[in-house]
mmCIF file of C-alpha atoms in Angstrom:
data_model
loop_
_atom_site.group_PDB
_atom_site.id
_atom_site.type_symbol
_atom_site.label_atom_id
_atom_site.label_comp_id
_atom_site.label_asym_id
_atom_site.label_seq_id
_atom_site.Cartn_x
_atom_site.Cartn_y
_atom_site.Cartn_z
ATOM 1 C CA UNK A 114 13.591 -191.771 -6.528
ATOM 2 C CA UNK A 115 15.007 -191.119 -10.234
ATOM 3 C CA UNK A 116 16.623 -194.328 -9.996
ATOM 4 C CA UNK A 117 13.951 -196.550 -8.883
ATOM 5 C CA UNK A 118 11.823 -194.750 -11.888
ATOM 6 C CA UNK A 119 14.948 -195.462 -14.375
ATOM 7 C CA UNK A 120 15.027 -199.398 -13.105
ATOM 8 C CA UNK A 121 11.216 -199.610 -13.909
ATOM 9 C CA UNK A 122 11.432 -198.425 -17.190
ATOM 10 C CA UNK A 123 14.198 -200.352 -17.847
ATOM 11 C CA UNK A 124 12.652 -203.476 -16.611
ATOM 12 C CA UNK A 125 9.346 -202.454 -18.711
ATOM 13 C CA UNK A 126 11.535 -202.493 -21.635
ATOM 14 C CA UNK A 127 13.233 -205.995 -21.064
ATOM 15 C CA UNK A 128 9.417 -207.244 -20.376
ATOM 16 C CA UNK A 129 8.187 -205.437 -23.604
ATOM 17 C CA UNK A 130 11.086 -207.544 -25.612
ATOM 18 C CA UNK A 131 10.499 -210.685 -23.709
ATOM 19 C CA UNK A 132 6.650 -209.911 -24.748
ATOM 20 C CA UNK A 133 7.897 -209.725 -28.648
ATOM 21 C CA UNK A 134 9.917 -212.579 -28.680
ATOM 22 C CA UNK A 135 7.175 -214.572 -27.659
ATOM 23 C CA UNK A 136 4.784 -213.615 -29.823
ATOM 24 C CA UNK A 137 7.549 -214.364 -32.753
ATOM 25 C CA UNK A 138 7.994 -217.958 -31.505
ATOM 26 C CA UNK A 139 4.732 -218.413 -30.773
ATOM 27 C CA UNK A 140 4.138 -217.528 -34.450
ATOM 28 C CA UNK A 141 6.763 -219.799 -35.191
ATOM 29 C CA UNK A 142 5.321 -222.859 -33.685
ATOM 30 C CA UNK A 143 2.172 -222.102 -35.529
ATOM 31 C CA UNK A 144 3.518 -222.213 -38.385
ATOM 32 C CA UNK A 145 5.867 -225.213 -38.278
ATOM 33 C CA UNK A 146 1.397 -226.731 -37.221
ATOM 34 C CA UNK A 147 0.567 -225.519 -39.979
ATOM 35 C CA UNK A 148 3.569 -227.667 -42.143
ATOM 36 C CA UNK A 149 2.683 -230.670 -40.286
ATOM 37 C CA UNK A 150 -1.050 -230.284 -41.471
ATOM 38 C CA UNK A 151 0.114 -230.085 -44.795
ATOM 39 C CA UNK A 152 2.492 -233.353 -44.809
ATOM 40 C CA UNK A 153 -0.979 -235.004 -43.178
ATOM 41 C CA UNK A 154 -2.912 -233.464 -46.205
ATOM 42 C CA UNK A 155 -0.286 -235.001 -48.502
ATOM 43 C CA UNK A 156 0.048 -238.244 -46.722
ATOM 44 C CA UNK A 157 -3.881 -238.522 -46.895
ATOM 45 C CA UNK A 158 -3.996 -238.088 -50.678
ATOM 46 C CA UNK A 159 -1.316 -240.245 -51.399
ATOM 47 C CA UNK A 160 -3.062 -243.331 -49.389
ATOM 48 C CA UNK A 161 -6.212 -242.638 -50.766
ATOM 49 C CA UNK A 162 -5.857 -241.528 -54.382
ATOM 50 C CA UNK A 163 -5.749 -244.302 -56.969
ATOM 51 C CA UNK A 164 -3.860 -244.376 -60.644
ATOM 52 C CA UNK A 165 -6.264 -242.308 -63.152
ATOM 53 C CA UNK A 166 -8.035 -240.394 -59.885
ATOM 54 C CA UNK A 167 -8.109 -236.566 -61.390
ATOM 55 C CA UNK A 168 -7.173 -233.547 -58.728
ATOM 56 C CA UNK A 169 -6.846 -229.779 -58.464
ATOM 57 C CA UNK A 170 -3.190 -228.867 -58.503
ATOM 58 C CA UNK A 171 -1.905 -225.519 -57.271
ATOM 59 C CA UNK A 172 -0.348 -223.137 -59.611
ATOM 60 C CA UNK A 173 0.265 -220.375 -57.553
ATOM 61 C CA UNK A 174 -1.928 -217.163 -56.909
ATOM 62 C CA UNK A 175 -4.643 -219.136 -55.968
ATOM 63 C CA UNK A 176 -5.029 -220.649 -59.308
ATOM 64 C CA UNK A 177 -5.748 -224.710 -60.084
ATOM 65 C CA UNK A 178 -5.538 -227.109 -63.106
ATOM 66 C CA UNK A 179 -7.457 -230.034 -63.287
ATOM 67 C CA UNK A 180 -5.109 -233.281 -63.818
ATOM 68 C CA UNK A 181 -5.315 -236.984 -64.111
ATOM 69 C CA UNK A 182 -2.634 -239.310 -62.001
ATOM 70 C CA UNK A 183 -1.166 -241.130 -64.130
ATOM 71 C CA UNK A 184 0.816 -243.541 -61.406
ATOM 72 C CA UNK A 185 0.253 -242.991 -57.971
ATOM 73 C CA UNK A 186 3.166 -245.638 -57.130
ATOM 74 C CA UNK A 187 5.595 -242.737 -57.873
ATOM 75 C CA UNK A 188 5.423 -239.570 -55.814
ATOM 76 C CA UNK A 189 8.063 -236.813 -56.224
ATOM 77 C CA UNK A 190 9.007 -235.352 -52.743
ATOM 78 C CA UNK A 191 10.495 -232.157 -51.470
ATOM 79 C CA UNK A 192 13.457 -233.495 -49.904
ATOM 80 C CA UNK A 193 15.007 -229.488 -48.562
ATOM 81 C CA UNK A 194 16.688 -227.210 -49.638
ATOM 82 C CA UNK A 195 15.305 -226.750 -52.941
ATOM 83 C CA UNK A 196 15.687 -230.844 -53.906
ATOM 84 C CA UNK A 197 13.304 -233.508 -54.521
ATOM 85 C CA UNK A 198 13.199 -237.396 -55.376
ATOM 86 C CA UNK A 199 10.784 -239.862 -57.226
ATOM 87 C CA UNK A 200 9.884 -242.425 -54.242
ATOM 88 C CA UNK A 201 7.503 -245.442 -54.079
ATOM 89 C CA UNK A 202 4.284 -244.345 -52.358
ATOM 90 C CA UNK A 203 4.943 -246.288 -48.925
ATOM 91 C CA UNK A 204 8.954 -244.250 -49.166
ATOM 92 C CA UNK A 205 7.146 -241.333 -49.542
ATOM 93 C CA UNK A 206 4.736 -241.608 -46.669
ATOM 94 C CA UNK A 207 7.868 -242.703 -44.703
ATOM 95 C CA UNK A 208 10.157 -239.363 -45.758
ATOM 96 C CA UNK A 209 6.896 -237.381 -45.507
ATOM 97 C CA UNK A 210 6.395 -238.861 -41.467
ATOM 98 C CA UNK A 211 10.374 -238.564 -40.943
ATOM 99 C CA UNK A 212 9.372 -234.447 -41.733
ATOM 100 C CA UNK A 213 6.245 -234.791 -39.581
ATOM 101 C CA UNK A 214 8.838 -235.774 -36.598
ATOM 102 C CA UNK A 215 11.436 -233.283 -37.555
ATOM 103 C CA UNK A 216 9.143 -230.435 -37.156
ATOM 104 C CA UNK A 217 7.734 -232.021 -33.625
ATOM 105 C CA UNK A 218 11.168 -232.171 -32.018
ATOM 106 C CA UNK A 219 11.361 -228.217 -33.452
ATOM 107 C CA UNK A 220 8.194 -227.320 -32.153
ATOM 108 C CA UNK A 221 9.070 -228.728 -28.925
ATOM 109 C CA UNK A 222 12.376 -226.641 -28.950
ATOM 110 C CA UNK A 223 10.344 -223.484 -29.326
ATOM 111 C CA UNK A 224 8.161 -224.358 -26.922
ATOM 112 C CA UNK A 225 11.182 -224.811 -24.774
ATOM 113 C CA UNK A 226 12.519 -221.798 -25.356
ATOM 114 C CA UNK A 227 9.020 -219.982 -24.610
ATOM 115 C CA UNK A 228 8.712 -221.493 -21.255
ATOM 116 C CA UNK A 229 12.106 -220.243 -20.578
ATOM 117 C CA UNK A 230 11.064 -216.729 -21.436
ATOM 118 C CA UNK A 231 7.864 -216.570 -19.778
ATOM 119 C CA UNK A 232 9.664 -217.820 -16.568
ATOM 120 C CA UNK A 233 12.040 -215.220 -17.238
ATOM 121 C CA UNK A 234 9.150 -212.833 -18.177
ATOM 122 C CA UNK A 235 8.004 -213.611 -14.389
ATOM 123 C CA UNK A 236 11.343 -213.062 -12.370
ATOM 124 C CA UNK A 237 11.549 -209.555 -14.417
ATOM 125 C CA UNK A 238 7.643 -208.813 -13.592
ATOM 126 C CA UNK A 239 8.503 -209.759 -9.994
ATOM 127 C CA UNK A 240 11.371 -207.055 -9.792
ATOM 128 C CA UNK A 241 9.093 -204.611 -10.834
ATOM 129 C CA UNK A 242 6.776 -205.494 -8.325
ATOM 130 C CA UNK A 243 9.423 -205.218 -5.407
ATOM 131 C CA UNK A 244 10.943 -201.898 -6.980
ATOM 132 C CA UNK A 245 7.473 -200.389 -7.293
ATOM 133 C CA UNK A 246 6.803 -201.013 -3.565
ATOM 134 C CA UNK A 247 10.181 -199.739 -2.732
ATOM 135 C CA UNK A 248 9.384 -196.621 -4.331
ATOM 136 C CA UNK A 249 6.108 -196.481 -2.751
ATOM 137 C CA UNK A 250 7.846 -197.084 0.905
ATOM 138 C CA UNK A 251 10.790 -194.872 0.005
ATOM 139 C CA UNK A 252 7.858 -192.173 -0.966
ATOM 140 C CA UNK A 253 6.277 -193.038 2.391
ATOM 141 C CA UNK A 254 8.965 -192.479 4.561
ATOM 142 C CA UNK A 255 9.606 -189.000 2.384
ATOM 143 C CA UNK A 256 6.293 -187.518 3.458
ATOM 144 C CA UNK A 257 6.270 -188.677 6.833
ATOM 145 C CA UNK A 258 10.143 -187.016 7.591
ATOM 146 C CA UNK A 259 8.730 -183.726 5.592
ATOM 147 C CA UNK A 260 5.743 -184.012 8.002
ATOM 148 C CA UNK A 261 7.729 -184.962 10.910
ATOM 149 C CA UNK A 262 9.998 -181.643 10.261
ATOM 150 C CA UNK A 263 6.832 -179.642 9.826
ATOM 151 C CA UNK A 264 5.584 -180.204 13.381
ATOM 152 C CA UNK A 265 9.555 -179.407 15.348
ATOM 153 C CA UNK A 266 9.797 -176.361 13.336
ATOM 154 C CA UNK A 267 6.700 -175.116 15.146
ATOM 155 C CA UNK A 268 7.889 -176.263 18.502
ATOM 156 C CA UNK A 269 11.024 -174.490 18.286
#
């Protein structure tokens, strides 16, 4: 009986880790959304803004400057890892779609890797399942020998 109590638990652990690692790459995937709706933001202002158009750029703590574009021809864009480049507008929409598809072909890898540990999540549920009812049967079969010896000891 200890056993089958031991091989629960341990199987409640591996589910409780499965559970976590989830939730991180679920996380994950919404934040790699969240990039992409960014790069759409970005993509959408530099089609639609025009040479001498003012905006509200970021500086940081939730602070913003007012500023005039000067040339909206030239676009300076984060290339990674801590580089950028001046590109033409229509370059930069196409290194700014090229990211768009990186992170999809990520986000689908995650999402691989989820539905690999929910099906995994599912074998491990079903083992618990089949070692609960053991224990329940093995429990069973306890208090019907214990009742079975009851009733000879009487008889003899």
């Amino acid at each position: 009986m200890g056993g089958g109590q031991q091989q629960l638990q341990q199987l409640s652990q591996e589910l409780q880790a499965l559970d976590e690692e989830i939730e991180s790459l679920e996380s994950e995937v919404s934040d790699l959304n969240d990039e992409k709706d960014e790069i759409d933001e970005a993509v959408d202002a530099i089609e639609t803004l025009e040479s001498g158009s003012t905006v509200q750029v970021p500086l940081g703590g939730g602070a913003y400057l007012r500023a005039d574009v000067q040339d909206i021809d030239e676009v300076v864009v984060s290339l990674g890892a801590n580089y950028a480049a001046e590109q033409e507008q229509s370059t930069a929409i196409e290194t700014l779609r090229r990211k768009q598809d990186a992170l999809d072909e990520e986000i689908a890898s995650v999402r691989g890797q989820i539905e690999e540990l929910e099906e995994e999540s599912d074998e491990i549920e079903e083992q618990a399942m089949q070692a609960q009812q053991q224990m329940q049967q093995q429990q069973m079969q306890q208090m019907q020998q214990m009742q079975g010896e009851g009733g000879d000891g009487d008889d003899e």
